[in-house]
Amino acid sequence: MDATPASFVSKARTAFNSAAAKAERVFTDLKSHHRGEEEQPTRNENYSKGVNEVKHQGWRTAHIRKKQEWQNKLNNLRTGRRKEAEDQDKIEDSTMAIPFYDANLYILKAKQEQEAKASDVGYLVETLNAVDVNSIPRASIVKQLAVAIKAGKGAKTMKDFVAPSGNSSPVKEKGGLSLSAVKLLVLGEQEDNLGFDLGDEKKLVSLINSLFSVDGNFLIRMFVSDLGSPSNRVSFTKDLHAAPPDSFVVKLAEVIGSFTTPRRMALFWCKVVNELRRFWNEERHIPCIPVDENPDLKSCLLHQWLQVINCCLDRKVRCIAASEALDAAMSQATSANEESDNSEGMGSPVSLLYAKNSTGELILRLGADHQVENLTMLETGEAVYAPVTQDGPLLTEDLIKETEELVLRTGSMGAGCSQLLSDMQAFKAANPGCTLEDFVRWHSPPDWTENDTSSGDDSSPPRGQLSIRMQKAGNLWRELWETAKPLPAVKQTPLFDEDLAVEGILNSLEDIPAAELFEQLFVSLIALGFVMVEPVISTNDDLSKLFFECKDYVVAICEGGAWTDKLDDLCQVYETVEAMLLRPEKVLRTMKQTENSLSGGNRTKQQFKRLSFIFRGNQKRVPSETEHKRIEPAPAIFWSF
């Protein structure tokens, strides 16, 4: 019975020793394997520690050991051994490190600094104030306006950009934008949400004051007087339906295009509208906008609206002057009547205020402006005086379109009938005793035919007859003449309310669609660049040909409509023109290389290939037969110099 337990214990001891020997061999193999992988030697580790590690790890797989290493690293971070863990990571991951070239870091840093400067309002103001009079707007500004046009297509009005950004903000809707547009929007997204800083307010006020300064030299450009420059400038800007190169709109375009985000552009635009409203309330003219001129229908709508504002100011001044003149005439007539009781005849000033009617009675002239030469009234023989009349409505292209639609829809005669009645009333007030024939002779001379005066009797007043259309029954002129009462223009109901018209324009400027505003600014800025470059480039025979090809391309695109689909092309055309002015040698070298690489073939095909190579860069393709037959040049991407 005693032998059995002794034998069992002996077997158990033998098995345990065998397992321990196996464990020692496994630990030795693992230890030698880790020596080859680890950089730091482990020869000084004692044996007991190795046994404990083997007991602790056992036969765990590699990924379990990695998990344990990460747990150790986290523990090191929690216990404040951050630096030790980072040093260990650097040692372990040294084989995976990728060295960065210093030049890349330098370029990246320089680009970030440039973007930071561009977003700084103070730097922007300094840059705009230091613009060279002989330089053209930078291509980067034109590109920024192109980005704003693309972003503005998702906004109804400029106010949508000013509103806090959210899911409905047009800045967030980047699905339909190009890569360059998305890049600019993403880079400026953070500051776009914030708008301007509080410290930028004074700088913005300074910028507004410079823009609206009458006597300042803000963004003044020098135009070379060559090639009949004034007519060429007018012709090209009208072809593009842009604002005149030296107008307020062009300066505004360069300022707004200098901002880096659409929201900043919109915020500044709101300040511009507020300043326009203040100028109107203070009866001050908008600088660099013609005074007292009808809207130029060949220019952009924004320029036409500003022309209306300035013209309305002058009309109000004239209306006040006419009212004061009428009051003075009434006062002078009253004084003359008082003096006539003590005098036998009337003085010269009084004779200008009265006219005799058919019965010989003296009647006061009201609203007379000046005497018409060689024209007297048929029945009384008194001199005919031109009256002060009401000005007609100021029609911009949008109002003309609305008026035409109204006439076609209702058959109404529009404002012409009201204007004619107003003129008749003013004429009757200035010429007592006049007839319809007198009015026609002054207002519409072709509708009056003089009788033959070959008899030599000059004592009787000249007689004649009205035209056939005036003699027809139911003639509108005769009907209006019979209903017209003698009434000076200043006492009539206004045909055109200047205050109401300007208020409507200012409201339209506040609610103007974003894309519509940016499009007008974009085209006006491009027109300025071409107008300034043309006199300089035209003297260079090598560059002038390429320049006029670019110019014809821009005109063809803008006149063809839907030019907003080719914004990238227009931007690169402008960049090419800018390079002609700033780096003509580089442009000439590129053109020479192009001509050498595209030699051979007929002249038309060679010219097309040359343009394609220059304008498309490395994106070469063979043009189709239909493209050869097109009159409009179709470069897709212009060379970037």
XYZ file of C-alpha atoms in Angstrom:
641
model
C 0.000 0.000 0.000
C 2.929 2.396 0.756
C 4.661 1.769 -2.566
C 1.790 3.141 -4.593
C 1.863 6.688 -3.181
C 5.643 6.855 -3.448
C 5.469 5.846 -7.104
C 2.746 8.480 -7.814
C 4.751 11.281 -6.218
C 7.850 10.242 -8.149
C 5.978 10.349 -11.441
C 4.504 13.749 -10.643
C 7.921 15.167 -9.784
C 9.375 13.801 -13.019
C 6.560 15.367 -15.104
C 6.987 18.737 -13.406
C 10.741 18.760 -14.034
C 10.180 17.821 -17.656
C 7.672 20.689 -18.078
C 10.079 23.129 -16.438
C 12.872 22.015 -18.779
C 10.615 22.553 -21.788
C 9.661 25.980 -20.496
C 13.323 26.896 -20.123
C 14.038 25.850 -23.703
C 11.067 27.855 -24.999
C 12.174 30.914 -23.053
C 15.722 30.553 -24.416
C 14.410 30.401 -28.005
C 12.172 33.429 -27.482
C 14.965 35.353 -25.841
C 17.353 34.715 -28.732
C 14.623 35.657 -31.238
C 13.950 38.989 -29.529
C 17.672 39.791 -29.436
C 17.714 39.881 -33.223
C 14.727 42.210 -33.458
C 15.310 44.662 -30.644
C 17.851 47.517 -30.946
C 18.612 47.697 -27.243
C 20.483 44.688 -25.725
C 18.767 42.580 -23.101
C 21.745 40.547 -21.899
C 21.709 42.089 -18.399
C 18.163 40.891 -17.657
C 18.202 38.311 -14.897
C 16.878 34.826 -15.263
C 14.016 35.158 -12.805
C 12.601 38.092 -14.702
C 12.721 36.038 -17.865
C 10.882 33.185 -16.184
C 8.198 35.570 -14.949
C 7.786 37.005 -18.460
C 7.418 33.515 -19.866
C 4.906 32.625 -17.215
C 3.056 35.896 -17.841
C 2.994 35.712 -21.630
C 2.949 31.989 -22.162
C 2.109 31.082 -25.747
C 0.325 34.308 -26.720
C 0.263 35.190 -30.409
C 1.943 38.230 -31.943
C -1.154 40.421 -32.140
C -1.886 39.792 -28.437
C 1.629 40.943 -27.558
C 1.084 44.119 -29.620
C -2.092 44.791 -27.666
C -0.164 44.483 -24.451
C 2.437 46.970 -25.723
C -0.284 49.557 -26.477
C -1.738 49.032 -23.016
C 1.685 49.698 -21.530
C 1.988 52.898 -23.561
C -1.408 54.132 -22.349
C -0.440 53.372 -18.787
C 2.759 55.364 -19.261
C 0.757 58.348 -20.498
C -1.651 58.122 -17.550
C 1.166 58.020 -14.988
C 2.928 61.049 -16.417
C 5.579 59.164 -18.371
C 4.548 60.888 -21.621
C 8.067 61.839 -22.618
C 9.403 58.330 -22.074
C 6.613 56.869 -24.186
C 7.213 59.372 -27.005
C 10.929 58.569 -27.015
C 10.135 54.885 -27.171
C 7.707 55.491 -30.069
C 10.385 57.373 -31.953
C 12.759 54.456 -31.536
C 10.204 51.849 -32.543
C 8.816 53.799 -35.508
C 12.082 55.130 -36.855
C 11.961 52.735 -39.765
C 8.523 54.069 -40.777
C 9.368 57.814 -40.685
C 9.214 59.721 -43.980
C 11.521 62.737 -44.224
C 9.920 65.991 -45.542
C 11.836 68.170 -47.922
C 12.420 71.582 -46.388
C 11.462 73.394 -49.600
C 7.956 71.935 -49.424
C 7.511 73.185 -45.882
C 8.797 76.602 -46.906
C 6.397 76.834 -49.858
C 3.487 75.698 -47.715
C 4.314 78.243 -45.038
C 4.683 81.028 -47.596
C 1.328 80.130 -49.130
C -0.354 80.163 -45.733
C 1.154 83.558 -44.959
C -0.030 84.898 -48.318
C -3.571 83.646 -47.692
C -3.527 85.191 -44.220
C -2.445 88.520 -45.687
C -5.134 88.350 -48.353
C -7.807 87.864 -45.704
C -6.512 90.767 -43.614
C -8.585 93.895 -44.217
C -5.749 96.225 -43.315
C -3.443 94.625 -45.869
C -6.236 94.786 -48.468
C -6.747 98.514 -47.895
C -3.025 99.198 -48.179
C -2.809 97.180 -51.393
C -5.728 98.967 -53.032
C -4.426 102.394 -52.037
C -1.046 101.561 -53.555
C -2.340 100.376 -56.952
C -0.212 101.580 -59.859
C -2.064 103.826 -62.311
C -0.539 101.910 -65.232
C -1.397 98.436 -63.935
C -4.469 96.378 -64.688
C -6.527 94.530 -62.059
C -4.816 91.335 -60.960
C -5.977 88.060 -62.460
C -6.508 86.715 -58.941
C -9.246 89.330 -58.402
C -10.983 88.293 -61.620
C -10.797 84.654 -60.542
C -12.240 85.509 -57.150
C -15.239 87.153 -58.814
C -15.649 84.064 -61.000
C -15.767 81.919 -57.865
C -18.353 84.283 -56.397
C -20.508 83.928 -59.531
C -20.494 80.153 -59.195
C -21.290 80.361 -55.502
C -23.960 83.002 -56.138
C -25.969 80.707 -58.384
C -27.221 78.976 -55.258
C -28.318 82.232 -53.598
C -31.406 84.290 -54.348
C -30.042 87.617 -53.101
C -26.896 89.038 -51.564
C -28.599 88.862 -48.179
C -28.393 85.062 -48.328
C -24.621 85.327 -47.963
C -24.927 87.672 -44.991
C -27.272 85.348 -43.093
C -25.640 82.878 -40.648
C -24.343 79.857 -42.503
C -26.197 76.600 -42.207
C -27.515 73.774 -44.303
C -29.243 76.210 -46.625
C -26.268 78.518 -47.019
C -25.083 78.798 -50.626
C -21.497 78.630 -49.431
C -22.118 75.075 -48.267
C -23.582 73.928 -51.556
C -20.442 72.936 -53.429
C -21.792 70.081 -55.498
C -21.944 72.057 -58.748
C -18.733 74.048 -58.287
C -15.390 73.428 -59.898
C -12.385 72.192 -57.939
C -10.833 75.663 -57.735
C -14.085 77.149 -56.470
C -14.486 74.458 -53.819
C -10.879 74.951 -52.724
C -11.296 78.687 -52.227
C -14.567 78.226 -50.394
C -13.164 75.563 -48.079
C -10.068 77.623 -47.265
C -12.196 80.598 -46.343
C -15.037 78.702 -44.714
C -14.055 79.382 -41.131
C -13.599 83.141 -41.552
C -16.598 83.138 -43.867
C -18.798 82.081 -40.983
C -17.455 84.890 -38.841
C -17.385 87.677 -41.459
C -15.319 90.674 -40.418
C -13.667 91.112 -37.051
C -14.609 93.948 -34.743
C -11.242 95.546 -35.348
C -11.906 95.702 -39.096
C -14.720 98.243 -38.820
C -12.487 101.319 -38.964
C -10.580 99.894 -41.913
C -13.811 99.196 -43.769
C -15.023 102.733 -43.106
C -11.751 104.025 -44.513
C -12.199 101.831 -47.585
C -15.765 103.091 -48.098
C -14.610 106.701 -47.773
C -11.883 106.121 -50.358
C -14.327 104.487 -52.762
C -16.827 107.355 -52.487
C -14.238 110.114 -52.459
C -14.794 112.705 -55.182
C -11.370 114.332 -55.172
C -9.298 111.287 -54.201
C -7.012 109.207 -56.411
C -8.373 105.866 -55.266
C -7.943 103.212 -57.993
C -7.344 105.834 -60.667
C -6.096 104.306 -63.929
C -4.083 106.012 -66.655
C -5.407 105.323 -70.151
C -2.947 105.630 -73.020
C -4.369 108.000 -75.650
C -3.715 105.942 -78.739
C -5.773 104.374 -81.516
C -8.562 106.862 -80.872
C -8.741 105.508 -77.330
C -12.034 107.068 -76.189
C -14.054 105.570 -79.038
C -12.296 102.202 -78.730
C -12.961 102.108 -74.988
C -16.629 102.878 -75.472
C -17.009 100.349 -78.279
C -15.411 97.444 -76.419
C -17.220 98.051 -73.131
C -20.545 98.286 -74.959
C -19.809 95.026 -76.776
C -19.424 93.353 -73.377
C -22.355 95.285 -71.886
C -19.997 96.424 -69.145
C -19.553 99.635 -67.185
C -17.219 102.351 -68.557
C -13.567 101.722 -67.587
C -13.293 104.847 -65.422
C -16.651 104.444 -63.698
C -17.577 103.831 -60.089
C -18.736 100.296 -60.912
C -15.263 99.243 -62.093
C -13.667 100.519 -58.889
C -16.322 98.706 -56.880
C -15.604 95.505 -58.818
C -11.908 95.637 -57.966
C -12.619 96.265 -54.282
C -15.222 93.523 -53.902
C -13.089 91.060 -55.879
C -10.234 91.619 -53.427
C -12.164 89.980 -50.593
C -11.535 86.283 -50.109
C -15.028 84.962 -49.396
C -18.521 85.579 -50.802
C -19.835 86.470 -47.353
C -17.268 89.228 -46.941
C -18.173 90.482 -50.392
C -21.840 90.536 -49.409
C -21.150 92.320 -46.122
C -19.157 94.993 -47.903
C -21.877 95.322 -50.541
C -24.417 96.054 -47.796
C -22.167 98.874 -46.578
C -21.962 100.236 -50.125
C -25.764 100.288 -50.446
C -26.065 102.072 -47.116
C -23.572 104.676 -48.319
C -25.503 105.129 -51.557
C -28.645 105.743 -49.526
C -26.822 108.282 -47.367
C -25.542 110.111 -50.456
C -29.083 110.353 -51.809
C -30.487 111.675 -48.530
C -27.722 114.273 -48.370
C -28.234 115.181 -52.052
C -24.686 114.266 -53.010
C -23.690 112.865 -56.394
C -22.104 109.442 -56.718
C -18.489 109.915 -57.872
C -17.336 108.705 -61.289
C -20.942 108.544 -62.549
C -22.199 111.002 -65.211
C -24.359 113.837 -63.931
C -27.702 114.747 -65.512
C -27.532 112.164 -68.288
C -30.058 109.590 -69.367
C -29.063 105.992 -68.611
C -26.646 104.432 -71.075
C -28.540 101.357 -72.230
C -25.344 99.818 -73.644
C -23.741 99.621 -70.217
C -24.512 97.171 -67.426
C -27.704 97.586 -65.415
C -25.850 98.500 -62.230
C -24.234 101.480 -63.991
C -27.633 102.513 -65.387
C -29.180 102.501 -61.919
C -26.427 104.706 -60.531
C -26.901 107.076 -63.471
C -30.593 107.374 -62.596
C -29.720 108.296 -59.004
C -27.404 111.109 -60.109
C -29.865 112.317 -62.743
C -32.703 112.426 -60.214
C -30.597 114.655 -57.984
C -30.182 117.174 -60.808
C -33.865 117.015 -61.673
C -34.820 117.859 -58.126
C -32.447 120.833 -58.198
C -33.967 122.064 -61.468
C -37.472 121.629 -60.098
C -36.629 123.743 -57.069
C -35.064 126.400 -59.298
C -38.140 126.479 -61.560
C -40.437 126.815 -58.568
C -38.361 129.694 -57.212
C -38.380 131.377 -60.621
C -42.166 131.115 -60.790
C -42.535 132.645 -57.353
C -40.188 135.459 -58.374
C -42.240 136.106 -61.511
C -45.430 136.292 -59.473
C -43.785 138.697 -57.056
C -42.443 140.821 -59.889
C -45.888 140.917 -61.526
C -47.482 142.057 -58.298
C -44.911 144.818 -57.918
C -45.397 145.850 -61.547
C -49.148 146.137 -61.091
C -48.648 148.398 -58.120
C -46.202 150.595 -60.003
C -48.364 150.721 -63.145
C -50.870 152.965 -61.378
C -48.205 155.652 -61.054
C -46.586 155.211 -64.460
C -47.740 155.568 -68.039
C -45.930 152.589 -69.507
C -44.511 149.322 -68.391
C -40.808 148.743 -67.990
C -38.781 146.137 -69.758
C -38.890 143.524 -66.978
C -42.685 143.722 -66.890
C -43.006 143.206 -70.655
C -41.393 139.833 -70.287
C -44.034 138.678 -67.851
C -47.149 139.542 -69.845
C -48.672 138.680 -73.192
C -51.737 140.046 -74.966
C -54.532 137.696 -75.842
C -56.871 138.029 -78.848
C -58.907 140.711 -77.059
C -55.814 142.749 -76.178
C -55.930 141.911 -72.477
C -52.571 141.503 -70.723
C -52.193 138.105 -69.109
C -49.250 136.993 -66.971
C -46.876 134.453 -68.494
C -46.212 131.541 -66.142
C -43.387 129.029 -66.448
C -41.744 130.710 -69.459
C -38.145 129.623 -70.000
C -36.849 131.555 -73.024
C -38.086 133.243 -76.193
C -38.125 131.147 -79.376
C -36.425 132.929 -82.254
C -38.422 133.794 -85.369
C -41.652 132.411 -83.979
C -44.729 134.438 -83.092
C -48.298 133.457 -82.282
C -50.616 133.393 -85.294
C -53.566 135.250 -83.761
C -51.904 137.790 -81.451
C -48.486 138.260 -82.984
C -46.874 137.930 -79.521
C -43.518 136.191 -79.245
C -43.619 132.498 -78.513
C -41.843 131.462 -75.333
C -40.586 127.927 -74.719
C -42.044 126.738 -71.412
C -40.310 124.878 -68.628
C -41.563 121.342 -69.166
C -41.536 118.214 -67.083
C -38.790 115.725 -67.766
C -39.830 112.342 -69.058
C -39.281 109.131 -67.107
C -35.762 107.751 -66.798
C -35.947 104.314 -68.357
C -33.345 101.664 -67.733
C -33.278 98.461 -69.748
C -35.369 96.588 -67.193
C -38.059 99.312 -67.161
C -38.119 99.455 -70.952
C -38.761 95.735 -71.071
C -41.560 96.046 -68.527
C -43.110 98.947 -70.453
C -43.036 97.027 -73.721
C -44.699 94.047 -72.094
C -47.373 96.340 -70.624
C -48.112 97.957 -74.002
C -48.330 94.599 -75.758
C -50.543 93.154 -73.057
C -52.940 96.077 -72.517
C -52.628 98.170 -75.682
C -51.872 101.245 -73.578
C -49.937 104.170 -75.085
C -47.665 104.288 -72.075
C -46.274 107.580 -70.772
C -46.282 109.356 -74.171
C -49.848 110.640 -73.836
C -49.241 112.054 -70.361
C -46.067 113.764 -71.503
C -47.847 115.419 -74.445
C -50.670 116.724 -72.241
C -48.157 118.101 -69.746
C -46.295 119.965 -72.501
C -49.560 121.471 -73.799
C -50.502 122.732 -70.361
C -47.082 124.285 -69.820
C -47.170 125.889 -73.288
C -50.597 127.439 -72.646
C -49.382 128.864 -69.315
C -46.308 130.456 -70.895
C -48.110 131.733 -74.011
C -51.561 133.235 -73.260
C -53.742 133.423 -76.363
C -51.927 130.619 -78.207
C -53.594 128.059 -80.475
C -52.987 124.394 -81.355
C -51.193 125.566 -84.516
C -48.752 127.575 -82.372
C -48.050 124.545 -80.231
C -47.507 122.287 -83.255
C -45.116 124.810 -84.847
C -43.009 124.723 -81.673
C -43.367 121.105 -80.623
C -43.539 119.311 -84.008
C -42.417 121.574 -86.898
C -42.755 118.830 -89.584
C -46.530 118.811 -88.946
C -46.850 122.460 -90.084
C -46.584 123.773 -93.630
C -46.118 127.522 -94.268
C -48.080 129.264 -97.035
C -46.312 130.883 -99.934
C -45.196 134.438 -98.994
C -43.916 135.466 -102.427
C -46.423 138.362 -102.547
C -44.084 140.349 -100.381
C -46.669 141.332 -97.761
C -44.750 140.923 -94.497
C -47.193 142.913 -92.360
C -49.578 140.034 -91.709
C -48.491 137.064 -89.568
C -47.414 133.964 -91.528
C -50.168 131.473 -92.159
C -50.106 127.834 -93.064
C -51.800 124.533 -92.420
C -51.415 121.442 -90.287
C -50.331 118.101 -91.681
C -52.887 115.571 -92.896
C -52.607 113.434 -89.768
C -53.294 116.480 -87.593
C -56.409 117.378 -89.621
C -58.040 113.956 -89.328
C -61.180 113.660 -87.238
C -60.574 112.354 -83.754
C -56.911 113.372 -83.788
C -55.407 112.790 -80.339
C -53.486 116.074 -80.329
C -56.627 118.138 -80.864
C -58.530 116.246 -78.196
C -55.758 116.750 -75.667
C -55.435 120.429 -76.587
C -59.082 121.026 -75.848
C -58.809 119.419 -72.397
C -55.471 121.035 -71.469
C -55.556 123.912 -68.974
C -52.871 126.609 -68.567
C -50.714 125.199 -65.799
C -46.941 125.562 -65.250
C -44.932 122.363 -65.064
C -43.956 122.907 -61.425
C -47.656 123.019 -60.492
C -48.554 119.832 -62.369
C -48.715 116.305 -61.069
C -45.209 114.881 -61.557
C -44.842 112.470 -64.457
C -41.796 110.936 -62.814
C -41.366 110.786 -59.056
C -37.618 111.003 -58.403
C -37.881 110.004 -54.739
C -39.991 106.962 -55.534
C -37.709 105.934 -58.407
C -34.511 106.149 -56.351
C -36.094 104.360 -53.414
C -37.033 101.537 -55.755
C -33.468 101.354 -57.088
C -31.953 101.268 -53.591
C -34.332 98.476 -52.611
C -33.380 96.593 -55.774
C -29.695 96.992 -54.904
C -30.325 95.507 -51.478
C -32.172 92.514 -52.923
C -30.135 92.074 -56.096
C -29.441 88.424 -56.995
C -25.889 87.537 -56.031
C -24.918 85.994 -59.366
C -26.356 88.979 -61.269
C -24.239 91.450 -59.291
C -21.026 89.438 -59.534
C -21.516 88.895 -63.273
C -21.687 92.645 -63.922
C -18.622 93.297 -61.786
C -16.727 90.457 -63.480
C -17.380 91.688 -67.031
C -16.610 95.313 -66.136
C -13.255 94.355 -64.635
C -12.280 92.286 -67.679
C -13.209 95.200 -69.951
C -10.930 97.525 -67.968
C -7.977 95.159 -68.358
C -8.377 94.827 -72.120
C -8.880 98.565 -72.636
C -5.671 99.364 -70.746
C -3.561 96.690 -72.414
C -4.637 97.335 -76.009
C -2.724 100.623 -76.619
C 0.430 99.104 -75.138
C 0.280 95.766 -76.943
C -0.800 97.214 -80.294
C 2.718 98.590 -80.856
C 4.169 95.076 -80.596
C 3.590 93.253 -83.862
C 4.352 89.864 -82.331
C 1.923 90.155 -79.420
C -0.813 92.236 -81.013
C -2.081 89.353 -83.130
C -2.516 87.091 -80.124
C -4.086 89.938 -78.136
C -6.752 90.654 -80.739
C -7.505 86.951 -80.990
C -8.104 86.961 -77.239
C -10.218 90.103 -77.522
C -12.368 88.661 -80.306
C -12.826 85.497 -78.284
C -14.073 87.432 -75.231
C -16.486 89.505 -77.324
C -17.846 86.413 -79.086
C -18.396 84.589 -75.794
C -20.060 87.522 -74.004
C -22.306 88.409 -76.933
C -23.328 84.800 -77.444
C -25.000 84.502 -74.056
C -24.536 81.798 -71.432
C -20.961 83.011 -70.962
C -21.093 82.085 -67.284
C -20.559 78.470 -68.351
C -17.100 79.474 -69.604
C -15.833 81.406 -66.617
C -12.645 79.349 -66.371
C -11.856 80.080 -70.020
C -12.444 83.810 -69.589
C -10.248 83.872 -66.489
C -7.386 82.206 -68.328
C -7.815 84.533 -71.305
C -7.442 87.455 -68.905
C -4.431 85.796 -67.298
C -2.868 85.480 -70.749
C -3.452 89.180 -71.441
C -1.984 90.065 -68.057
C 1.107 88.036 -68.942
C 1.458 89.973 -72.218
C 1.700 93.175 -70.191
C 3.902 91.929 -67.342
C 5.984 89.163 -68.965
C 5.983 89.735 -72.742
C 9.319 87.935 -73.288
C 7.990 84.737 -71.746
C 4.846 84.914 -73.848
C 6.907 85.396 -77.003
C 9.085 82.388 -76.179
C 6.003 80.259 -75.629
C 4.486 81.419 -78.905
C 7.709 80.671 -80.765
C 7.904 77.171 -79.309
C 4.289 76.628 -80.274
C 4.822 77.718 -83.861
C 7.858 75.458 -84.209
C 6.025 72.442 -82.835
C 2.975 73.039 -85.047
C 4.647 73.764 -88.377
C 3.148 72.458 -91.609
C -0.374 72.262 -92.944
C -2.522 74.985 -94.356
C -2.681 78.401 -92.713
C -6.138 78.057 -91.194
C -5.470 74.717 -89.577
C -2.046 75.870 -88.385
C -3.579 78.953 -86.747
C -6.238 76.847 -85.058
C -3.649 74.380 -83.785
C -1.458 77.222 -82.519
C -4.340 78.722 -80.590
C -5.322 75.319 -79.266
C -1.790 74.647 -78.074
C -1.372 78.015 -76.401
C -4.811 78.095 -74.857
C -5.041 74.440 -73.885
C -1.465 73.854 -72.787
C -0.634 70.172 -72.771
C -4.208 69.035 -73.406
C -3.829 68.431 -77.136
C -6.531 67.023 -79.363
C -7.391 67.040 -83.039
C -10.134 69.602 -83.840
C -13.194 68.353 -85.674
C -14.332 69.677 -89.031
C -17.230 71.572 -87.441
C -14.798 73.408 -85.170
C -12.788 74.568 -88.189
C -15.945 76.068 -89.705
C -16.998 77.952 -86.577
C -16.547 81.719 -86.670
C -16.297 81.926 -82.905
C -12.915 80.813 -81.535
C -13.283 78.121 -78.910
C -10.193 77.857 -76.703
C -11.040 75.829 -73.628
C -8.121 76.468 -71.288
C -5.638 79.262 -71.890
C -1.942 79.009 -71.332
C -0.852 79.831 -67.815
C 2.275 81.971 -67.877
